[in-house]
PDB file of C-alpha atoms in Angstrom:
ATOM      1  CA  UNK A  21      -0.010   0.000   0.002  1.00  0.00           C
ATOM      2  CA  UNK A  22       1.173   3.482  -0.752  1.00  0.00           C
ATOM      3  CA  UNK A  23      -0.100   6.380   1.391  1.00  0.00           C
ATOM      4  CA  UNK A  24       0.330   9.922   0.402  1.00  0.00           C
ATOM      5  CA  UNK A  25       1.933  12.370   2.773  1.00  0.00           C
ATOM      6  CA  UNK A  26      -1.249  14.483   2.859  1.00  0.00           C
ATOM      7  CA  UNK A  27      -3.307  11.572   4.226  1.00  0.00           C
ATOM      8  CA  UNK A  28      -0.756  10.468   6.816  1.00  0.00           C
ATOM      9  CA  UNK A  29      -0.159  13.909   8.335  1.00  0.00           C
ATOM     10  CA  UNK A  30      -3.694  14.579   9.677  1.00  0.00           C
ATOM     11  CA  UNK A  31      -3.957  11.045  11.042  1.00  0.00           C
ATOM     12  CA  UNK A  32      -0.530  11.351  12.700  1.00  0.00           C
ATOM     13  CA  UNK A  33      -1.480  14.713  14.235  1.00  0.00           C
ATOM     14  CA  UNK A  34      -4.729  13.229  15.598  1.00  0.00           C
ATOM     15  CA  UNK A  35      -2.909  10.290  17.183  1.00  0.00           C
ATOM     16  CA  UNK A  36      -0.271  12.541  18.745  1.00  0.00           C
ATOM     17  CA  UNK A  37      -2.938  14.845  20.185  1.00  0.00           C
ATOM     18  CA  UNK A  38      -4.838  11.916  21.660  1.00  0.00           C
ATOM     19  CA  UNK A  39      -1.706  10.449  23.227  1.00  0.00           C
ATOM     20  CA  UNK A  40      -0.482  13.754  24.604  1.00  0.00           C
ATOM     21  CA  UNK A  41      -3.752  14.706  26.350  1.00  0.00           C
ATOM     22  CA  UNK A  42      -3.215  12.449  29.424  1.00  0.00           C
ATOM     23  CA  UNK A  43       0.364  13.596  29.719  1.00  0.00           C
ATOM     24  CA  UNK A  44      -0.638  17.275  29.645  1.00  0.00           C
ATOM     25  CA  UNK A  45      -3.524  16.778  32.068  1.00  0.00           C
ATOM     26  CA  UNK A  46      -2.926  18.279  35.474  1.00  0.00           C
ATOM     27  CA  UNK A  47      -4.625  17.690  38.755  1.00  0.00           C
ATOM     28  CA  UNK A  48      -5.436  20.191  41.442  1.00  0.00           C
ATOM     29  CA  UNK A  49      -4.621  17.703  44.205  1.00  0.00           C
ATOM     30  CA  UNK A  50      -1.276  19.356  45.107  1.00  0.00           C
ATOM     31  CA  UNK A  51      -2.888  22.805  45.242  1.00  0.00           C
ATOM     32  CA  UNK A  52      -5.942  21.646  47.170  1.00  0.00           C
ATOM     33  CA  UNK A  53      -3.936  19.694  49.729  1.00  0.00           C
ATOM     34  CA  UNK A  54      -1.189  22.268  50.224  1.00  0.00           C
ATOM     35  CA  UNK A  55      -2.959  25.521  49.370  1.00  0.00           C
ATOM     36  CA  UNK A  56      -2.768  28.675  51.509  1.00  0.00           C
ATOM     37  CA  UNK A  57      -6.313  28.212  52.766  1.00  0.00           C
ATOM     38  CA  UNK A  58      -5.977  24.575  53.683  1.00  0.00           C
ATOM     39  CA  UNK A  59      -5.943  24.191  57.451  1.00  0.00           C
ATOM     40  CA  UNK A  60      -3.914  21.476  59.082  1.00  0.00           C
ATOM     41  CA  UNK A  61      -5.953  18.756  60.626  1.00  0.00           C
ATOM     42  CA  UNK A  62      -5.211  16.162  63.260  1.00  0.00           C
ATOM     43  CA  UNK A  63      -8.320  14.243  62.216  1.00  0.00           C
ATOM     44  CA  UNK A  64     -10.210  12.966  59.184  1.00  0.00           C
ATOM     45  CA  UNK A  65     -13.879  13.910  58.940  1.00  0.00           C
ATOM     46  CA  UNK A  66     -15.476  10.640  57.907  1.00  0.00           C
ATOM     47  CA  UNK A  67     -19.175  11.436  57.894  1.00  0.00           C
ATOM     48  CA  UNK A  68     -21.681  14.197  58.737  1.00  0.00           C
ATOM     49  CA  UNK A  69     -25.386  13.628  59.130  1.00  0.00           C
ATOM     50  CA  UNK A  70     -27.371  16.878  58.920  1.00  0.00           C
ATOM     51  CA  UNK A  71     -31.049  16.857  59.933  1.00  0.00           C
ATOM     52  CA  UNK A  72     -33.128  20.023  59.595  1.00  0.00           C
ATOM     53  CA  UNK A  73     -36.759  20.746  60.411  1.00  0.00           C
ATOM     54  CA  UNK A  74     -39.083  23.031  62.311  1.00  0.00           C
ATOM     55  CA  UNK A  75     -38.832  25.780  59.687  1.00  0.00           C
ATOM     56  CA  UNK A  76     -40.099  29.205  60.709  1.00  0.00           C
ATOM     57  CA  UNK A  77     -40.421  31.008  57.406  1.00  0.00           C
ATOM     58  CA  UNK A  78     -41.300  34.372  58.988  1.00  0.00           C
ATOM     59  CA  UNK A  79     -38.000  34.583  60.888  1.00  0.00           C
ATOM     60  CA  UNK A  80     -36.047  32.421  58.423  1.00  0.00           C
ATOM     61  CA  UNK A  81     -35.103  30.074  61.241  1.00  0.00           C
ATOM     62  CA  UNK A  82     -34.997  26.329  61.528  1.00  0.00           C
ATOM     63  CA  UNK A  83     -33.923  23.621  63.958  1.00  0.00           C
ATOM     64  CA  UNK A  84     -31.278  21.086  63.151  1.00  0.00           C
ATOM     65  CA  UNK A  85     -29.003  18.394  64.440  1.00  0.00           C
ATOM     66  CA  UNK A  86     -25.560  17.584  63.078  1.00  0.00           C
ATOM     67  CA  UNK A  87     -23.809  14.347  63.881  1.00  0.00           C
ATOM     68  CA  UNK A  88     -20.096  14.261  62.991  1.00  0.00           C
ATOM     69  CA  UNK A  89     -17.833  11.205  62.810  1.00  0.00           C
ATOM     70  CA  UNK A  90     -14.089  11.865  62.925  1.00  0.00           C
ATOM     71  CA  UNK A  91     -11.003   9.641  63.132  1.00  0.00           C
ATOM     72  CA  UNK A  92      -7.856  10.836  64.885  1.00  0.00           C
ATOM     73  CA  UNK A  93      -4.702  11.016  62.772  1.00  0.00           C
ATOM     74  CA  UNK A  94      -2.412  11.279  65.802  1.00  0.00           C
ATOM     75  CA  UNK A  95      -2.193   9.803  69.265  1.00  0.00           C
ATOM     76  CA  UNK A  96      -3.524  11.811  72.186  1.00  0.00           C
ATOM     77  CA  UNK A  97      -6.066  13.888  70.262  1.00  0.00           C
ATOM     78  CA  UNK A  98      -8.332  15.245  73.016  1.00  0.00           C
ATOM     79  CA  UNK A  99     -10.711  17.460  71.090  1.00  0.00           C
ATOM     80  CA  UNK A 100     -11.783  18.833  67.726  1.00  0.00           C
ATOM     81  CA  UNK A 101     -12.933  22.413  66.932  1.00  0.00           C
ATOM     82  CA  UNK A 102     -15.558  22.829  64.264  1.00  0.00           C
ATOM     83  CA  UNK A 103     -16.373  26.218  62.753  1.00  0.00           C
ATOM     84  CA  UNK A 104     -19.775  27.481  61.695  1.00  0.00           C
ATOM     85  CA  UNK A 105     -21.256  30.566  60.116  1.00  0.00           C
ATOM     86  CA  UNK A 106     -21.845  33.529  62.449  1.00  0.00           C
ATOM     87  CA  UNK A 107     -25.512  33.578  61.510  1.00  0.00           C
ATOM     88  CA  UNK A 108     -26.059  30.152  63.099  1.00  0.00           C
ATOM     89  CA  UNK A 109     -26.899  29.777  66.767  1.00  0.00           C
ATOM     90  CA  UNK A 110     -26.135  26.694  68.800  1.00  0.00           C
ATOM     91  CA  UNK A 111     -28.675  25.843  71.500  1.00  0.00           C
TER      92      UNK A 111
END
């Protein structure tokens, strides 16, 4: 078989582009894990169950319960501090 140069070139370019895409792909993992806004943690948050109800539409209030499951990443971990929005009130 004899292929002309004009027919091989587009096919070769397509193959090279397809093969180079995974190589050029980047992940954000390094930036997410080591970014300036990433706090250090001594624990892994495994699960959160959030239950809300008792909505008061006039005052835009509701009741809720949050259950949090964490696993310590170091020995001797005595407590965990969780942050929340200022507009929320814990009762």
